[in-house]
Coordinates of C-alpha atoms and ligand atoms in Angstrom, one line a residue:
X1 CA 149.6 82.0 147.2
X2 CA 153.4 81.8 146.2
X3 CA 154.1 81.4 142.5
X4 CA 157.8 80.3 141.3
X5 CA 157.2 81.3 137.3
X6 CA 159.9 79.9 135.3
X7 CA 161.2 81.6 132.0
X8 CA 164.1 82.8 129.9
X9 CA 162.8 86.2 129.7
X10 CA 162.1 88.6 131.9
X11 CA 161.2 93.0 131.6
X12 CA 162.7 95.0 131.8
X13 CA 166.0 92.6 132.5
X14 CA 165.9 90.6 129.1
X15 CA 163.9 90.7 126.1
X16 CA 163.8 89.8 122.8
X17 CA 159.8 89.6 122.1
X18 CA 156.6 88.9 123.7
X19 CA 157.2 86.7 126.6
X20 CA 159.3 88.5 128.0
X21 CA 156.6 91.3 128.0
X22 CA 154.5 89.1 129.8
X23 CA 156.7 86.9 132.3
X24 CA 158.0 90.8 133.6
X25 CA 153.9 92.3 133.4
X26 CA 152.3 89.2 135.2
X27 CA 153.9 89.3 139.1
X28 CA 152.5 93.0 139.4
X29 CA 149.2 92.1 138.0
X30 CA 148.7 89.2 140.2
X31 CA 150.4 90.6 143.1
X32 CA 147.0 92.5 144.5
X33 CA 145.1 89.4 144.1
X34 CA 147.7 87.9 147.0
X35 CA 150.1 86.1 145.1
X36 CA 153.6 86.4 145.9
X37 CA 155.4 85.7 142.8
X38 CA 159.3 85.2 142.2
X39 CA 160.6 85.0 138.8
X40 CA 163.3 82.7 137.8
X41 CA 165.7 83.0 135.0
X42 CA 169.1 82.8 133.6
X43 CA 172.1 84.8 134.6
X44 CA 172.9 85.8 131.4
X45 CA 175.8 89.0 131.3
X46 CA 172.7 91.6 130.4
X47 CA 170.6 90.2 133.5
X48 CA 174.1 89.6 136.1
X49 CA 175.3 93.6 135.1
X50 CA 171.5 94.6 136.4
X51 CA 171.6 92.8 139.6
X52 CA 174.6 93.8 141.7
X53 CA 172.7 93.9 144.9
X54 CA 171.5 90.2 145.2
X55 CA 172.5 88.0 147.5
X56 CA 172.9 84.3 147.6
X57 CA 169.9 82.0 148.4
X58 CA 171.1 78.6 146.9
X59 CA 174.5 76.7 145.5
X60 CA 174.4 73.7 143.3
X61 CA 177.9 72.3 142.9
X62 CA 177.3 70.1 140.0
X63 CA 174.9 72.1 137.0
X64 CA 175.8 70.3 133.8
X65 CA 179.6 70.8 133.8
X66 CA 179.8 73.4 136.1
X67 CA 178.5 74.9 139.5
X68 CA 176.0 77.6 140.0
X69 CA 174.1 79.7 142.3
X70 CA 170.8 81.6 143.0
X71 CA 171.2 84.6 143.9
X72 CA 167.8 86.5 145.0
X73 CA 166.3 89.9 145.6
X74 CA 164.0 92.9 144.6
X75 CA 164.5 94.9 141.4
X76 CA 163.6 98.8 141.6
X77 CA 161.0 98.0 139.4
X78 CA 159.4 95.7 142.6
X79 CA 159.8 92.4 141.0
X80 CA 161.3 89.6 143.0
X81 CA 163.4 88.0 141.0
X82 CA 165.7 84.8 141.6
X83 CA 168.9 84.8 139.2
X84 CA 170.9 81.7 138.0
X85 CA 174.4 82.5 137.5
X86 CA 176.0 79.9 135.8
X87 CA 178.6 81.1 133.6
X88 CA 179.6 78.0 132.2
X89 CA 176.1 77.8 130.5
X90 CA 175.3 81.7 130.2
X91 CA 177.9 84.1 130.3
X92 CA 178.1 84.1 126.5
X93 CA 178.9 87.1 124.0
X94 CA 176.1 87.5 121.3
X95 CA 172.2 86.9 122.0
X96 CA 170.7 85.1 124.4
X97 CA 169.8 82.0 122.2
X98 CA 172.3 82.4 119.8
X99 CA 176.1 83.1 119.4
X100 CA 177.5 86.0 117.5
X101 CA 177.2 84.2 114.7
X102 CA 173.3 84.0 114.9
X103 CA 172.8 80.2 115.2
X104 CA 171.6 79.0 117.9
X105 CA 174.0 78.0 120.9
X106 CA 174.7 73.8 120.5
X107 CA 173.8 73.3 124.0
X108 CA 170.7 75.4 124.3
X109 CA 168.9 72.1 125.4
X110 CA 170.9 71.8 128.4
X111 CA 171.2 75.6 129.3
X112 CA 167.4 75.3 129.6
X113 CA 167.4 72.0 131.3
X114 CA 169.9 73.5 134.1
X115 CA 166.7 75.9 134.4
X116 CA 164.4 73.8 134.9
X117 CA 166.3 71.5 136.7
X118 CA 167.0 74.2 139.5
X119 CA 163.4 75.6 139.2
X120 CA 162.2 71.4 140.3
X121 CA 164.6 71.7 143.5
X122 CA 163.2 74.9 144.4
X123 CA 159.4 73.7 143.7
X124 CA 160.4 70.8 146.1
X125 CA 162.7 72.4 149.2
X126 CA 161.9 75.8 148.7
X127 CA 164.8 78.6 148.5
X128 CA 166.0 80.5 151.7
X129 CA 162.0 79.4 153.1
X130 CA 160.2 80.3 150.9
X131 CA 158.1 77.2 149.7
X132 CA 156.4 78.0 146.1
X133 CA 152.7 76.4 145.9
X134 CA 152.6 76.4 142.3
X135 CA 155.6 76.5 139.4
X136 CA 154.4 78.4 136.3
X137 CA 156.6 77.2 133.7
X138 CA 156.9 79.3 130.6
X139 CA 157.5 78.0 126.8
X140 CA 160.3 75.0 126.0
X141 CA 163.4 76.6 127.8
X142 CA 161.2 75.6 131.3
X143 CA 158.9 73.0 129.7
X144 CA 161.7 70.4 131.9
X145 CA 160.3 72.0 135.3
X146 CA 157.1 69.2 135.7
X147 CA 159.7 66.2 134.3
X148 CA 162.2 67.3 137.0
X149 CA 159.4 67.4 139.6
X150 CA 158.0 63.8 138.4
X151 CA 160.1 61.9 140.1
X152 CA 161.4 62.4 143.6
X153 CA 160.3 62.0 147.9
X154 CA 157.6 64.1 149.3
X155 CA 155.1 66.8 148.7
X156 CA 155.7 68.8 145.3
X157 CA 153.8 72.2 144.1
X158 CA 151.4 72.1 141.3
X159 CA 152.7 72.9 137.9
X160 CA 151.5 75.1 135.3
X161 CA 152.8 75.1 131.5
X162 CA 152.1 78.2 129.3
X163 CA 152.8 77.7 125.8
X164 CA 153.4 81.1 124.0
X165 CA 154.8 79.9 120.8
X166 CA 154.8 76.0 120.2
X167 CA 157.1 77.0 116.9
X168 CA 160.4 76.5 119.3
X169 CA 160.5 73.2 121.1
X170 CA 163.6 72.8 122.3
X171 CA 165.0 69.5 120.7
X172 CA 167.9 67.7 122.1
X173 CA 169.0 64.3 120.1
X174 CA 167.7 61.2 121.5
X175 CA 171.4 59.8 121.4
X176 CA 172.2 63.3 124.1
X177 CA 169.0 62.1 126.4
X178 CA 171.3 60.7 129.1
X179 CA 173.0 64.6 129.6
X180 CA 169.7 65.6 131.1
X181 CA 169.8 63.3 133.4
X182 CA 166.2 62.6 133.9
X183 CA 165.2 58.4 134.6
X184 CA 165.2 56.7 131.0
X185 CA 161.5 56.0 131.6
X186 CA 160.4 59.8 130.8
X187 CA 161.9 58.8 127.0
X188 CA 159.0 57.2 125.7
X189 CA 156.5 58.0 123.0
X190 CA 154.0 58.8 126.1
X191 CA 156.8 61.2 127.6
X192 CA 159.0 63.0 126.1
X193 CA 160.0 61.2 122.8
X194 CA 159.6 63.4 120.2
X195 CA 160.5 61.7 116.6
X196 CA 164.1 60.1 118.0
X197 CA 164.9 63.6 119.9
X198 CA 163.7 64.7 123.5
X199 CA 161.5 67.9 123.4
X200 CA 161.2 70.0 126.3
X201 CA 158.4 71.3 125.3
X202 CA 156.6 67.4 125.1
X203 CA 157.6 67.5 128.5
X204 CA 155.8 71.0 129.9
X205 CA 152.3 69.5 127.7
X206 CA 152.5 65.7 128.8
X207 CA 153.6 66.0 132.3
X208 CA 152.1 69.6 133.7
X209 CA 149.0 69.5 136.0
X210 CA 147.4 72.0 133.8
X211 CA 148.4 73.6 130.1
X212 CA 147.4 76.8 129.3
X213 CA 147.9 79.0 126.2
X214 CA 147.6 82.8 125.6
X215 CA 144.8 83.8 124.0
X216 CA 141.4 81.4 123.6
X217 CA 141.6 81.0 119.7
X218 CA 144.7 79.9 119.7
X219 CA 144.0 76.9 122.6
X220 CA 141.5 75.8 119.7
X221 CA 144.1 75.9 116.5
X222 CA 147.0 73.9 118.7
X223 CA 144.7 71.2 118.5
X224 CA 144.7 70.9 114.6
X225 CA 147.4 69.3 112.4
X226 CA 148.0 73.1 110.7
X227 CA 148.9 74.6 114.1
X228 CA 150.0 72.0 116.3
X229 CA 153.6 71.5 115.0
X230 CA 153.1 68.0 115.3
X231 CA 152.0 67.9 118.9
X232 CA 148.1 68.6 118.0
X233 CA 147.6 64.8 119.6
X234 CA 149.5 65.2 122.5
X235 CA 147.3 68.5 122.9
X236 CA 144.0 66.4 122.4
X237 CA 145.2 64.0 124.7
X238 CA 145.1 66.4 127.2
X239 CA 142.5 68.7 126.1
X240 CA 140.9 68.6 129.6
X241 CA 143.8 70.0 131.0
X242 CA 144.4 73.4 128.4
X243 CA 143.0 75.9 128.1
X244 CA 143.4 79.7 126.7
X245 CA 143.9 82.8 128.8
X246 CA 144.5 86.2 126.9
X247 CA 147.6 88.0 127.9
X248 CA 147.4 92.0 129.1
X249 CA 149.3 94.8 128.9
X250 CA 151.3 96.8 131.3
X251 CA 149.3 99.7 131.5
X252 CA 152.0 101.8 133.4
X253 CA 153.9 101.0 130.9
X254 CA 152.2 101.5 128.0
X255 CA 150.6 104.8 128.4
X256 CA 150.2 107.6 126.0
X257 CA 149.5 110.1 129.2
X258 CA 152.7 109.4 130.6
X259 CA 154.5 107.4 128.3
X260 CA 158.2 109.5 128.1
X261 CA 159.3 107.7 124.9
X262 CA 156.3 109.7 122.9
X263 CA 156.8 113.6 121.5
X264 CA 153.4 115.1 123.5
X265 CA 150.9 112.8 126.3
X266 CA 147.2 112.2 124.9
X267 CA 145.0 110.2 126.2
X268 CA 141.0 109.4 124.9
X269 CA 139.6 112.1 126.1
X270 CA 142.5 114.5 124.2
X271 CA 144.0 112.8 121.4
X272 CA 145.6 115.9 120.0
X273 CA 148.9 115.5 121.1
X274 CA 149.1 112.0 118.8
X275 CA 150.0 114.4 116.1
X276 CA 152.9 115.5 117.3
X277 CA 154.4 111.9 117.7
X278 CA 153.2 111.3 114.0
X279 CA 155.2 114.3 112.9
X280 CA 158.5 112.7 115.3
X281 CA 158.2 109.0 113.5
X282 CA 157.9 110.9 110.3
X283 CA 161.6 112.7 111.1
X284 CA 163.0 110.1 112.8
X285 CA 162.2 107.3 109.8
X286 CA 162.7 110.3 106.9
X287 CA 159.4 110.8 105.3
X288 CA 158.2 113.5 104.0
X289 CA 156.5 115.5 107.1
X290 CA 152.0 114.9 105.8
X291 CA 149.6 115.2 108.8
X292 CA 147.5 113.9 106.4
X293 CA 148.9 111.0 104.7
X294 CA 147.7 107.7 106.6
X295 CA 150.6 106.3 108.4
X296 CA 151.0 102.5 108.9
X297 CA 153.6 101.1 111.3
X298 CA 155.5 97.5 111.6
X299 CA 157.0 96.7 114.9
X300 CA 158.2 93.3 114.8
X301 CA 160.7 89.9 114.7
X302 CA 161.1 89.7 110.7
X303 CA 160.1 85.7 110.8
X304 CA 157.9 83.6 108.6
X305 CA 155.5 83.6 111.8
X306 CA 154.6 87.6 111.1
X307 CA 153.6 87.7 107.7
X308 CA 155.6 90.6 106.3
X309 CA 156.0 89.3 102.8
X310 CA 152.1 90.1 102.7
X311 CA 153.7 93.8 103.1
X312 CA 155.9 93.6 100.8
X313 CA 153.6 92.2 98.4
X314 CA 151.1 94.8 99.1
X315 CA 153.2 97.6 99.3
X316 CA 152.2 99.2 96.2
X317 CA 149.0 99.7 97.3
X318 CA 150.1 101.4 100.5
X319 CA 151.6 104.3 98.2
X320 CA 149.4 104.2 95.3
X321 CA 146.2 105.5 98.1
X322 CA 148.6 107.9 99.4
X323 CA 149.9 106.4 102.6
X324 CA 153.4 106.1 104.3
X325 CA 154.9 102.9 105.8
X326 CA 157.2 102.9 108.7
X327 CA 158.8 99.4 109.7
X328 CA 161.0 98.4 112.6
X329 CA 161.8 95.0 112.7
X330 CA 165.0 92.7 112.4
X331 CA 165.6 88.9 111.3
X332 CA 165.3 87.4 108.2
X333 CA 167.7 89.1 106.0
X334 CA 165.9 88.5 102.9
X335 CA 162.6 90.5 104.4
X336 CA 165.2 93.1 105.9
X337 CA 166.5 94.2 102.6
X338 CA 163.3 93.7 100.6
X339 CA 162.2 96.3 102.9
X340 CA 165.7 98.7 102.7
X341 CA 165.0 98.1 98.6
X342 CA 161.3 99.5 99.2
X343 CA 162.8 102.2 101.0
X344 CA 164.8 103.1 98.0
X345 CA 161.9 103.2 95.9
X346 CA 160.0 105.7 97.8
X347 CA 162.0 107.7 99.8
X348 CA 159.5 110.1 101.7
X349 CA 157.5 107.6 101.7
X350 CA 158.7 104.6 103.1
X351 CA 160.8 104.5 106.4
X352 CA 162.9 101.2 107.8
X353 CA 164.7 101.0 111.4
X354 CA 166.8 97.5 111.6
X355 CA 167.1 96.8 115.0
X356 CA 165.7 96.4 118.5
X357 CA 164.5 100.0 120.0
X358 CA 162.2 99.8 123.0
X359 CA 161.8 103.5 123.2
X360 CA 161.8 103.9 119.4
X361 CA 158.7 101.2 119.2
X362 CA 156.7 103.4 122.0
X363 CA 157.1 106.4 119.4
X364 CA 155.9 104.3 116.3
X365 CA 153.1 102.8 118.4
X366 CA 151.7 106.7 119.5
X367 CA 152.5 108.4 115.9
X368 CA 151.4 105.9 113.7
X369 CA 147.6 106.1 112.6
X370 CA 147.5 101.9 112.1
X371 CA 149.7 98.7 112.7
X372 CA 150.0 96.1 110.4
X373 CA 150.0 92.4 111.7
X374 CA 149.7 89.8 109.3
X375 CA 150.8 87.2 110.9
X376 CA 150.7 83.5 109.7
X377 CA 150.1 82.4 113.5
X378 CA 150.1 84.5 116.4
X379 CA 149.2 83.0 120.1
X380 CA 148.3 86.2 121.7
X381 CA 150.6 89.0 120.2
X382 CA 151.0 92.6 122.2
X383 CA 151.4 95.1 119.2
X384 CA 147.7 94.9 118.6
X385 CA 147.1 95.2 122.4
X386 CA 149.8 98.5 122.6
X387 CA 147.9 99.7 119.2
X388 CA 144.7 100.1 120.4
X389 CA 145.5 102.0 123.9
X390 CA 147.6 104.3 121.5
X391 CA 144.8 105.0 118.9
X392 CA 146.8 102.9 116.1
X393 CA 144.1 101.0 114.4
X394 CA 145.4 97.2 114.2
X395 CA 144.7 95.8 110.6
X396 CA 145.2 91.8 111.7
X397 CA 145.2 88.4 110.9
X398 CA 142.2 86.6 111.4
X399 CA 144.2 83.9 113.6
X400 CA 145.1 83.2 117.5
X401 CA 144.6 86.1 119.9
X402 CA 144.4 88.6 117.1
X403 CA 141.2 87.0 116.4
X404 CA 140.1 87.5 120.2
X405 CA 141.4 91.0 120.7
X406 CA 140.7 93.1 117.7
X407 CA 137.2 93.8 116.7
X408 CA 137.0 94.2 112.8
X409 CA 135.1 97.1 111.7
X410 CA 132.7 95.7 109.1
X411 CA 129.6 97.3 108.3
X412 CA 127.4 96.0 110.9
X413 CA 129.9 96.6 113.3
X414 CA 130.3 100.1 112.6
X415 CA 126.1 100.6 112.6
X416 CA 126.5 98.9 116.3
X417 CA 129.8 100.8 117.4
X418 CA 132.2 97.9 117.7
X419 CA 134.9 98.3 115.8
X420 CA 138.1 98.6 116.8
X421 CA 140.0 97.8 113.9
X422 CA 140.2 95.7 110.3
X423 CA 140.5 91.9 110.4
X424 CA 141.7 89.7 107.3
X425 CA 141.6 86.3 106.1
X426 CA 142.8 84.3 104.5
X427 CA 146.4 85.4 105.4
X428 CA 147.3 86.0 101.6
X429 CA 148.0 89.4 100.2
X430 CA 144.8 89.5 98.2
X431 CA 143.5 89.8 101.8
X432 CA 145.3 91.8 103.0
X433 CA 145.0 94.4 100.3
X434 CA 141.1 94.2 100.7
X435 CA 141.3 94.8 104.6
X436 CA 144.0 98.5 103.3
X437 CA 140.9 99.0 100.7
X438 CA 138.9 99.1 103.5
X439 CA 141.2 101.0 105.9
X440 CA 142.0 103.6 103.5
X441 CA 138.5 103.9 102.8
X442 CA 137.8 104.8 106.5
X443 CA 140.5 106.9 106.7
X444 CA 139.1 109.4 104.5
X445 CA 136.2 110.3 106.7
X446 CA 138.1 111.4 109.2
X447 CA 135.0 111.9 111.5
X448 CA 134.8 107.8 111.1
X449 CA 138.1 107.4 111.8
X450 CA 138.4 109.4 115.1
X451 CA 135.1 107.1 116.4
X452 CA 137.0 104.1 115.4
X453 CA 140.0 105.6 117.5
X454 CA 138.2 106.0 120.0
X455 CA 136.7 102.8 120.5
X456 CA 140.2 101.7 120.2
X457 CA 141.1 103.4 122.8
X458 CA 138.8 102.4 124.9
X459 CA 138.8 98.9 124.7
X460 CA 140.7 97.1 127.8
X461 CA 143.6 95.5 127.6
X462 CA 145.1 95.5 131.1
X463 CA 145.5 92.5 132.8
X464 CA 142.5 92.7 135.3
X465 CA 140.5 89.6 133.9
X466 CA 143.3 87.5 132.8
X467 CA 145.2 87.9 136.4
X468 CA 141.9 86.8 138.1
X469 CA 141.7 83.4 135.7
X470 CA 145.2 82.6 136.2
X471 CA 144.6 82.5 140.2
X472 CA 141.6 80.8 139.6
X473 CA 143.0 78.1 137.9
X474 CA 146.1 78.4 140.5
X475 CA 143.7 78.0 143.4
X476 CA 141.5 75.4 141.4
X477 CA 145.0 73.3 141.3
X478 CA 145.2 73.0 145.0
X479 CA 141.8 72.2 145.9
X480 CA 142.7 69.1 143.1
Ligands
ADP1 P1 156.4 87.9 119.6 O1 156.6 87.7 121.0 O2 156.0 86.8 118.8 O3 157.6 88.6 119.0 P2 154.4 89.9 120.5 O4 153.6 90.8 119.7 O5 153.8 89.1 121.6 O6 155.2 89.0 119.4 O7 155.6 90.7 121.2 C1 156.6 91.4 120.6 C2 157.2 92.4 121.5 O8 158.5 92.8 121.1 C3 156.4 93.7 121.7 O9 156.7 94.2 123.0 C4 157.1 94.6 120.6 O10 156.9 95.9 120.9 C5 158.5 94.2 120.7 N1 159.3 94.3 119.5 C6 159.3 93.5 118.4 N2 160.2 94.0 117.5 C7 160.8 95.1 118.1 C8 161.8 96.0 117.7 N3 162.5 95.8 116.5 N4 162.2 97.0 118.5 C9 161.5 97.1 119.7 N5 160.6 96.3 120.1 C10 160.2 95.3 119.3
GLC2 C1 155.1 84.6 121.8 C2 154.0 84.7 120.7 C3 153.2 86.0 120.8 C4 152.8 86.2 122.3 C5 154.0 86.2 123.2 C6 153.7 86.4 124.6 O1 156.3 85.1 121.5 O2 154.6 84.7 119.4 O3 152.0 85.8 120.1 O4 152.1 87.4 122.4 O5 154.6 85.0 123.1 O6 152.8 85.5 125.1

């Protein structure tokens, strides 16, 4: 089975959250079910300065304004990846999205449609003979691959379009629909008409052979007016088609036993070395150094989407039962510097890291006793997922795939051994503060607590299940 996945991020090359995580875990994972799976993405300067040793599979002379190429070949890592190097529409200073300036580049819409774009004349002619059977498309910046691949001569591969966050949907003014240019009859209320703009992501929902999403729960809420972002009709339209499949982990990794980001390996079966990485967060974030003070971590994008006012809000309670708080995050500067002014409250305390730190977040995730994810909306979200295989006790949200992953640890769950962490909701800090009641109150028997840990710890996460559902629905595609 050969599987062209489509997306604008890609791990270890280029990250900025989740999807990334999951576009870089999923060619390994499906790999020794016999998929062959290249990955396709931008040649942004972070991703061309990585990939020296690629050569050239494919030129396209005219690319928006400007000419590009595909260059192709195997990271160390073992992924195949297939690189765009367009400079005229990515070799930008600043993010990856955005300028230096933090708002988003004007031509994102087209960057992403030069994506697609190229992804639809790979589906079609293949790239140096290689012929994908299916194109996974991944969010809005490829939600274009199925429109490209409407239209056009002779056999095309199936298409898959997986929705991680339907908050971005790549919007391009109706009056700018001509620069994609796709056949006026895609702009339509039944296409890709969105309101008077074009949305690419419209376009991966309406014209995709199948839709999925990444967890089960959160398949269910897109189809309501609260959590649809205005599509919820499109997705009922086409409920046959969508459906929800939970993302993994990578297991390599993510794992405390040989995880080299972490102060001392532990694993389930020896969790004794967890303290020492609880004694390196408290250093590195300056709190006072308390083996016994209940440590709870924030690793995230400071957006609406994640909750953290609740935090904020709720912070007082955190200290007042004795614990510590350590965030790392960045975004919204009003959330950064209510947390810097927290930190200035309480000192030993409380601890804030603004920025992105991949091996700082594998030291938070194995020294913190419990993560805090209160988000408003969360299709899948990995925190909770790296939490539990560290022993860091997830106190979540009640919504998406924090509702299918994390198994709160009421009463009755406890008496059956279930548990794996605390679950909240509404999401309101009133909530919130009764799911810390209830994690503080745990904490204190500490005999409790290291069965709750345990389950934690135990409960799966890899990919096994998840991979075998995508190339179910992969192979269910071609027998269509
Ligand atoms: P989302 O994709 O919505 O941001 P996820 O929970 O799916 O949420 O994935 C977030 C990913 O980004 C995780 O791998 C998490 O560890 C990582 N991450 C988020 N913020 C930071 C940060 N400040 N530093 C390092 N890693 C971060
Ligand atoms: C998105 C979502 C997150 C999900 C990730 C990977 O960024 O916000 O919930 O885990 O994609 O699918």
């Amino acid at each position: 089975l050969r599987i062209l996945s489509v997306a604008s991020e890609c791990y270890p090359l280029v990250k900025t959250g989740g999807l990334a995580d999951v576009v870089g875990a999923l060619p390994g994972a499906l790999a020794p079910l016999g998929c062959e799976v290249k990955v396709l993405l931008p040649g942004y300067p972070v991703v061309m300065d990585r990939v020296a040793r690629l050569t050239m599979a494919a030129y396209f002379p005219d690319l928006f304004g400007g000419s590009g190429r595909v260059l192709s070949g195997r990271l160390d890592e073992g992924t195949d990846v297939l690189v765009l190097d367009a400079p005229h529409l990515y070799e930008r200073p600043g993010g990856i999205y955005n300028g230096p300036d933090g708002r988003d580049w004007p031509d994102n819409a087209l960057r992403f449609a030069a994506l697609s774009a190229v992804a639809a004349a790979i589906g079609r002619r293949g790239i140096a003979g290689w012929v994908p059977d299916i194109v996974h498309a991944h969010d809005w910046q490829a939600g274009l691959v199925p429109v490209y691949l409407a239209d056009g001569e002779g056999p095309r591969p199936k298409t898959v379009f997986t929705i991680h966050n339907i908050a971005f949907q790549g919007l391009i003014d109706g009056m700018d629909y001509w620069k994609l240019g796709l056949p006026w009859h895609h702009y339509h209320v039944d296409g890709l008409e969105f309101y008077g703009d074009a949305s690419a992501l419209k376009g991966g929902i309406v014209y995709s052979d199948w839709i999925t999403t990444v967890s089960p729960t959160y398949a269910r809420e897109l189809r309501t007016p609260g959590f649809g972002g205005g599509l919820d009709g499109v997705l009922n339209q086409r409920a046959g088609r969508l459906s929800g499949i939970l993302n993994g982990v990578d297991t390599g990794e993510w794992n405390p036993e040989t995880d080299s980001s972490i102060a001392a390996p532990f694993s389930a079966a020896d969790v004794s070395g967890k303290a020492a990485s609880k004694r390196a967060v408290q250093g590195a974030f300056g709190l006072s150094a308390d083996p016994d003070r209940m440590l709870l971590s924030v690793i995230s994008r400071l957006t609406e989407q994640k909750g953290l006012d609740l935090v904020i809000a709720e912070a007082g309670r955190i200290l007042q039962r004795g614990g510590q708080l350590a965030v790392l995050g960045s975004g919204d500067p009003a959330l950064e510097l209510a947390f810097a002014a927290l930190k200035r409250q309480a000192p030993d305390r409380v601890g804030v890291s603004i920025g992105y730190d991949e091996p700082l977040s594998h030291l938070l995730q194995a020294g913190a006793d419990a993560i805090l994810v209160p988000s408003r909306f969360e299709p899948c979200g990995l925190t909770q997922l790296y939490a539990l295989r560290y022993g860091t006790i997830p106190i979540v949200a009640r919504t998406g795939g924090l509702a299918d992953t994390v198994i709160d640890a009421n009463d009755a769950a406890l008496k059956a051994r279930t548990g794996t962490g605390f679950q909240f909701a509404p999401v309101t800090a009133e909530a919130l503060g009764f799911a810390l009641e209830r994690a503080f109150d745990l904490y204190e028997d500490r005999a409790a607590w290291a069965k709750l840990r345990q389950r934690a710890m135990r409960h799966p996460v890899g990919w096994e299940t998840s991979a075998k559902q995508y190339v179910a629905l992969y192979k269910s595609l071609l027998q269509a």
